[in-house]
Tab-separated table of C-alpha atoms and ligand atoms in Angstrom:
chain	number	residue	atom	x	y	z
O	246	MET	CA	25.516	140.592	370.305
O	247	GLU	CA	26.964	138.284	373.009
O	248	LYS	CA	29.853	139.515	375.336
O	249	ILE	CA	32.346	136.730	375.497
O	250	VAL	CA	34.966	136.650	378.277
O	251	ILE	CA	37.912	134.214	377.726
O	252	LEU	CA	40.458	133.021	380.254
O	253	THR	CA	43.594	131.269	378.850
O	254	GLY	CA	46.106	129.204	380.695
O	255	ALA	CA	49.518	127.566	379.908
O	256	GLY	CA	47.645	124.689	377.874
O	257	ILE	CA	46.959	127.184	374.946
O	258	SER	CA	50.673	127.842	374.648
O	259	ALA	CA	51.829	124.069	374.995
O	260	GLU	CA	51.739	123.252	371.371
O	261	SER	CA	53.696	126.249	370.569
O	262	GLY	CA	56.473	124.502	372.627
O	263	LEU	CA	56.250	126.237	375.932
O	264	ALA	CA	56.188	123.978	378.937
O	265	THR	CA	52.921	124.009	381.271
O	266	PHE	CA	53.242	123.963	384.944
O	267	ARG	CA	51.561	121.045	386.264
O	268	ASP	CA	51.742	118.589	383.445
O	269	GLU	CA	54.144	115.660	383.201
O	270	GLY	CA	57.641	117.258	382.956
O	271	GLY	CA	56.050	120.667	383.615
O	272	LEU	CA	57.804	123.710	385.054
O	273	TRP	CA	56.821	122.682	388.781
O	274	ALA	CA	58.205	119.244	387.996
O	275	ALA	CA	61.653	120.772	387.531
O	276	HIS	CA	61.491	123.712	389.973
O	277	ARG	CA	59.749	124.136	393.573
O	278	ILE	CA	57.262	127.002	393.264
O	279	GLU	CA	58.662	128.430	396.596
O	280	ASP	CA	62.211	128.499	395.158
O	281	VAL	CA	61.398	130.606	392.102
O	282	ALA	CA	58.063	132.043	392.010
O	283	THR	CA	57.517	133.880	395.502
O	284	PRO	CA	58.774	137.194	396.803
O	285	GLU	CA	60.458	135.208	399.702
O	286	ALA	CA	62.385	133.300	396.810
O	287	PHE	CA	63.445	136.495	395.301
O	288	GLU	CA	64.591	137.891	398.647
O	289	ARG	CA	66.419	134.590	399.512
O	290	ASP	CA	68.026	134.017	395.938
O	291	PRO	CA	67.589	136.652	393.302
O	292	ASP	CA	70.068	135.082	391.062
O	293	LEU	CA	68.130	131.898	390.933
O	294	VAL	CA	64.931	133.648	390.221
O	295	HIS	CA	66.638	135.635	387.345
O	296	ARG	CA	68.006	132.502	386.060
O	297	PHE	CA	64.466	130.759	386.043
O	298	TYR	CA	62.852	133.834	384.341
O	299	ASN	CA	65.868	134.503	381.882
O	300	ALA	CA	65.423	130.938	380.654
O	301	ARG	CA	61.557	131.281	380.157
O	302	ARG	CA	62.226	134.717	378.483
O	303	THR	CA	64.764	133.365	375.987
O	304	GLN	CA	62.524	130.393	375.192
O	305	ALA	CA	59.327	132.447	374.866
O	306	ALA	CA	61.364	134.602	372.332
O	307	ARG	CA	61.889	131.374	370.027
O	308	VAL	CA	58.266	130.146	369.773
O	309	ALA	CA	55.367	131.316	367.628
O	310	PRO	CA	51.587	131.283	368.204
O	311	ASN	CA	49.655	128.100	367.259
O	312	ALA	CA	46.202	127.756	365.679
O	313	ALA	CA	44.458	128.310	369.184
O	314	HIS	CA	46.049	131.881	369.517
O	315	ARG	CA	45.055	132.754	365.991
O	316	ALA	CA	41.611	131.572	366.372
O	317	LEU	CA	41.018	133.813	369.428
O	318	ALA	CA	42.498	136.771	367.345
O	319	ARG	CA	40.179	135.947	364.586
O	320	LEU	CA	37.330	135.888	367.066
O	321	GLN	CA	38.137	139.357	368.519
O	322	GLU	CA	38.341	140.655	364.748
O	323	ARG	CA	35.187	139.161	363.479
O	324	HIS	CA	32.647	138.740	366.555
O	325	GLY	CA	30.092	141.488	366.724
O	326	GLY	CA	30.032	141.712	370.481
O	327	GLU	CA	32.622	142.589	372.943
O	328	VAL	CA	35.509	139.853	373.307
O	329	VAL	CA	37.578	140.058	376.484
O	330	LEU	CA	40.755	138.176	376.591
O	331	VAL	CA	42.247	137.486	380.009
O	332	THR	CA	45.316	135.275	380.294
O	333	GLN	CA	47.269	133.723	383.239
O	334	ASN	CA	50.234	133.337	380.631
O	335	VAL	CA	53.238	135.545	380.740
O	336	ASP	CA	54.343	134.905	377.217
O	337	ALA	CA	53.356	137.130	374.175
O	338	LEU	CA	51.717	134.545	371.980
O	339	HIS	CA	48.157	136.183	371.994
O	340	GLU	CA	49.766	139.381	370.714
O	341	ALA	CA	51.869	137.723	368.267
O	342	ALA	CA	48.854	136.232	366.777
O	343	GLY	CA	47.201	139.536	366.563
O	344	SER	CA	45.061	139.783	369.803
O	345	ARG	CA	44.634	143.223	371.217
O	346	ALA	CA	44.060	144.497	374.675
O	347	VAL	CA	45.263	141.212	376.286
O	348	MET	CA	44.720	141.337	380.075
O	349	HIS	CA	47.872	139.682	381.643
O	350	MET	CA	46.579	139.112	385.207
O	351	HIS	CA	49.958	137.335	386.163
O	352	GLY	CA	52.191	140.028	384.339
O	353	THR	CA	54.550	139.300	381.483
O	354	LEU	CA	58.040	138.081	380.744
O	355	ALA	CA	58.411	141.270	378.633
O	356	GLY	CA	58.151	143.469	381.530
O	357	ALA	CA	60.648	144.606	384.344
O	358	LEU	CA	59.815	146.074	387.596
O	359	CYS	CA	61.732	147.918	390.198
O	360	ALA	CA	61.274	146.336	393.612
O	361	ARG	CA	62.093	149.577	395.383
O	362	CYS	CA	60.335	152.362	393.384
O	363	GLU	CA	57.812	150.069	391.375
O	364	ALA	CA	58.987	151.665	388.053
O	365	ARG	CA	58.150	149.494	384.930
O	366	TRP	CA	60.168	149.151	381.679
O	367	PRO	CA	60.600	146.728	378.827
O	368	ALA	CA	62.761	143.690	380.292
O	369	PRO	CA	66.067	142.881	378.629
O	370	LEU	CA	66.198	139.446	377.535
O	371	VAL	CA	68.654	138.499	380.379
O	372	MET	CA	68.174	140.214	383.728
O	373	SER	CA	70.539	140.207	386.742
O	374	THR	CA	71.062	141.370	390.132
O	375	GLN	CA	73.499	143.787	388.704
O	376	ASP	CA	70.933	145.607	386.690
O	377	ALA	CA	70.086	149.311	388.160
O	378	CYS	CA	66.535	150.639	387.979
O	379	PRO	CA	66.464	153.284	385.208
O	380	VAL	CA	64.352	155.615	387.487
O	381	CYS	CA	65.724	155.303	390.997
O	382	GLY	CA	69.144	153.449	390.249
O	383	ALA	CA	68.464	150.845	392.864
O	384	LYS	CA	69.766	147.425	392.041
O	385	ALA	CA	66.494	145.840	392.875
O	386	THR	CA	65.068	144.949	389.315
O	387	ARG	CA	62.723	142.052	389.182
O	388	PRO	CA	60.490	140.429	386.579
O	389	ASP	CA	57.209	142.217	386.321
O	390	ILE	CA	55.523	138.833	387.103
O	391	VAL	CA	52.837	138.170	389.785
O	392	TRP	CA	54.260	135.750	392.272
O	393	PHE	CA	52.222	133.525	394.564
O	394	GLY	CA	51.057	135.631	397.329
O	395	GLU	CA	50.929	138.839	395.304
O	396	MET	CA	47.600	140.359	393.841
O	397	PRO	CA	46.927	139.673	390.011
O	398	HIS	CA	46.535	142.645	388.046
O	399	GLY	CA	43.237	144.111	386.768
O	400	MET	CA	40.878	141.975	389.246
O	401	GLU	CA	38.411	144.806	389.721
O	402	ALA	CA	37.724	145.023	385.860
O	403	ILE	CA	37.765	141.302	385.369
O	404	TRP	CA	35.146	140.605	387.980
O	405	THR	CA	33.069	143.194	386.245
O	406	HIS	CA	33.583	141.653	382.828
O	407	LEU	CA	32.581	138.171	384.179
O	408	GLU	CA	29.332	139.675	385.713
O	409	GLU	CA	28.482	141.086	382.372
O	410	ALA	CA	29.532	138.042	380.256
O	411	ASP	CA	27.058	135.997	378.123
O	412	VAL	CA	29.672	133.467	377.550
O	413	PHE	CA	32.815	132.587	379.598
O	414	ALA	CA	35.185	130.179	378.168
O	415	ALA	CA	38.166	128.950	379.925
O	416	ILE	CA	41.048	127.521	377.719
O	417	GLY	CA	44.090	125.352	378.640
O	418	THR	CA	44.012	125.981	382.456
O	419	SER	CA	44.063	123.493	385.081
O	420	GLY	CA	41.854	125.330	387.493
O	421	ASN	CA	44.390	124.900	390.404
O	422	VAL	CA	45.240	128.603	391.145
O	423	TYR	CA	42.905	131.155	392.323
O	424	PRO	CA	41.438	133.768	391.788
O	425	ALA	CA	41.344	132.540	387.987
O	426	ALA	CA	39.880	129.150	389.222
O	427	ALA	CA	36.777	131.081	390.499
O	428	PHE	CA	36.102	132.818	387.306
O	429	ALA	CA	33.694	130.139	385.896
O	430	GLN	CA	31.406	129.967	388.917
O	431	HIS	CA	31.428	133.863	389.179
O	432	ALA	CA	30.414	134.146	385.522
O	433	GLY	CA	27.829	131.241	385.879
O	434	ARG	CA	26.118	132.782	388.886
O	435	ALA	CA	25.773	135.985	386.725
O	436	GLY	CA	24.175	133.998	384.063
O	437	ALA	CA	26.905	133.330	381.484
O	438	HIS	CA	27.163	130.202	379.594
O	439	THR	CA	30.304	128.543	380.925
O	440	ILE	CA	32.614	126.353	378.689
O	441	GLU	CA	35.971	124.757	379.199
O	442	LEU	CA	38.208	123.938	376.356
O	443	ASN	CA	41.109	121.551	377.700
O	444	LEU	CA	43.102	118.559	377.072
O	445	GLU	CA	41.484	116.953	380.051
O	446	ALA	CA	38.577	117.966	382.374
O	447	SER	CA	40.078	120.717	384.743
O	448	TYR	CA	40.144	120.651	388.483
O	449	ASN	CA	36.953	122.878	388.578
O	450	THR	CA	35.191	120.933	385.754
O	451	ARG	CA	32.101	120.911	387.717
O	452	ASP	CA	31.708	124.770	387.309
O	453	PHE	CA	31.280	124.661	383.614
O	454	ALA	CA	27.986	123.922	381.897
O	455	GLU	CA	29.916	122.586	378.773
O	456	THR	CA	33.243	120.788	378.235
O	457	ARG	CA	35.094	120.273	374.960
O	458	LEU	CA	38.222	117.940	375.497
O	459	GLY	CA	40.983	117.927	373.102
O	460	ARG	CA	44.261	119.743	372.093
O	461	ALA	CA	43.676	123.619	372.027
O	462	SER	CA	44.983	123.790	368.404
O	463	GLN	CA	41.772	121.465	367.532
O	464	VAL	CA	39.150	122.448	369.924
O	465	VAL	CA	39.545	126.373	369.893
O	466	PRO	CA	39.285	126.840	366.056
O	467	GLU	CA	36.213	124.484	366.157
O	468	TRP	CA	34.639	126.485	368.833
O	469	VAL	CA	35.425	129.847	367.357
O	470	GLY	CA	34.000	128.580	364.076
O	471	ALA	CA	30.782	127.551	365.672
O	472	VAL	CA	30.671	130.986	367.470
O	473	LEU	CA	31.242	132.774	364.276
O	474	GLY	CA	28.811	130.576	362.450
O	475	ASP	CA	31.425	129.850	359.762
E	46	LIG	N1	45.710	121.908	374.551
E	46	LIG	C1	44.892	122.038	375.611
E	46	LIG	N2	44.935	122.003	376.881
E	46	LIG	C2	46.265	121.517	377.343
E	46	LIG	C3	47.392	121.174	376.368
E	46	LIG	C4	46.868	121.368	374.942
E	46	LIG	N3	47.916	121.030	373.949
E	46	LIG	N4	48.342	120.718	377.141
E	46	LIG	C5	47.990	120.708	378.348
E	46	LIG	N5	46.954	121.407	378.513
E	46	LIG	C6	45.965	121.642	379.661
E	46	LIG	C7	46.526	120.514	380.823
E	46	LIG	O1	45.626	119.335	380.909
E	46	LIG	C8	46.199	121.465	382.074
E	46	LIG	O2	44.721	121.342	382.526
E	46	LIG	O3	46.568	122.858	380.165
E	46	LIG	C9	46.363	122.806	381.532
E	46	LIG	C10	47.690	123.514	382.172
E	46	LIG	O4	47.474	123.622	383.488
E	46	LIG	P1	48.622	124.304	384.325
E	46	LIG	O5	50.012	123.692	383.979
E	46	LIG	O6	48.325	124.260	385.738
E	46	LIG	O7	48.748	125.792	383.883
E	46	LIG	P2	47.776	127.061	384.256
E	46	LIG	O8	46.430	126.497	384.677
E	46	LIG	O9	47.786	127.979	383.233
E	46	LIG	O10	48.495	127.572	385.661
E	46	LIG	C11	47.722	128.701	386.345
E	46	LIG	O11	49.531	128.705	388.117
E	46	LIG	O12	51.746	128.055	388.462
E	46	LIG	C12	50.809	129.235	388.198
E	46	LIG	O13	51.130	131.401	387.702
E	46	LIG	C13	51.194	130.185	387.209
E	46	LIG	O14	49.650	131.228	385.592
E	46	LIG	C14	49.979	129.837	386.188
E	46	LIG	C15	48.881	129.294	387.088
């Protein structure tokens, strides 16, 4: 049975009510990346960075998965071959829809990290510079999110999954940020059929053999139904 590797981005969570990054009114329209999503920003103004992620954590706790998240969970459940789900998203909507073993390459809002000793623990809803690390006691706790300039998680395994994929699908991502924007080319070169499911053609649309445009809550269940043959 075919091995399917899937990459999701903010567009799959848009219809659940979470802002994307680069759409009209998206997160980067309201905040400069260099003010809230870099290690230098955290050094310079940790309170501002905590406020930005506290707002996103609080919002993410209020929303529910949509038909696209549920369709991917159904695909994992019903497809005979391996289904690997990699996400750039830091929300927990794939898990809430029933997906398992989700690879969060950019970290998660649910995680906290000590900038001093690198201990990890479940993040409280509201984090602050006054929090002490439960392991080393340093007041250096940060969101366990991969910021610009930092290495995404699980890249070794992800490159191997892409080389083994028979099908690679990118869903709800604009193809602006590397290394995720290189996944389609990497999988295609290794022989995978590549498909993008997105509201509009992504920045790297030329890397895909197939494109299905539309809202994720429509195009993803349709695509999963075609794969499962039901
Ligand atoms: N259904 C499907 N696609 C949608 C929908 C929707 N309802 N709404 C928006 N989209 C598409 C947009 O057209 C866009 O192509 O989702 C994509 C969202 O792109 P971005 O906002 O750039 O989000 P993403 O690609 O996930 O960003 C990647 O950049 O800022 C960093 O670390 C951050 O993980 C993020 C990374």
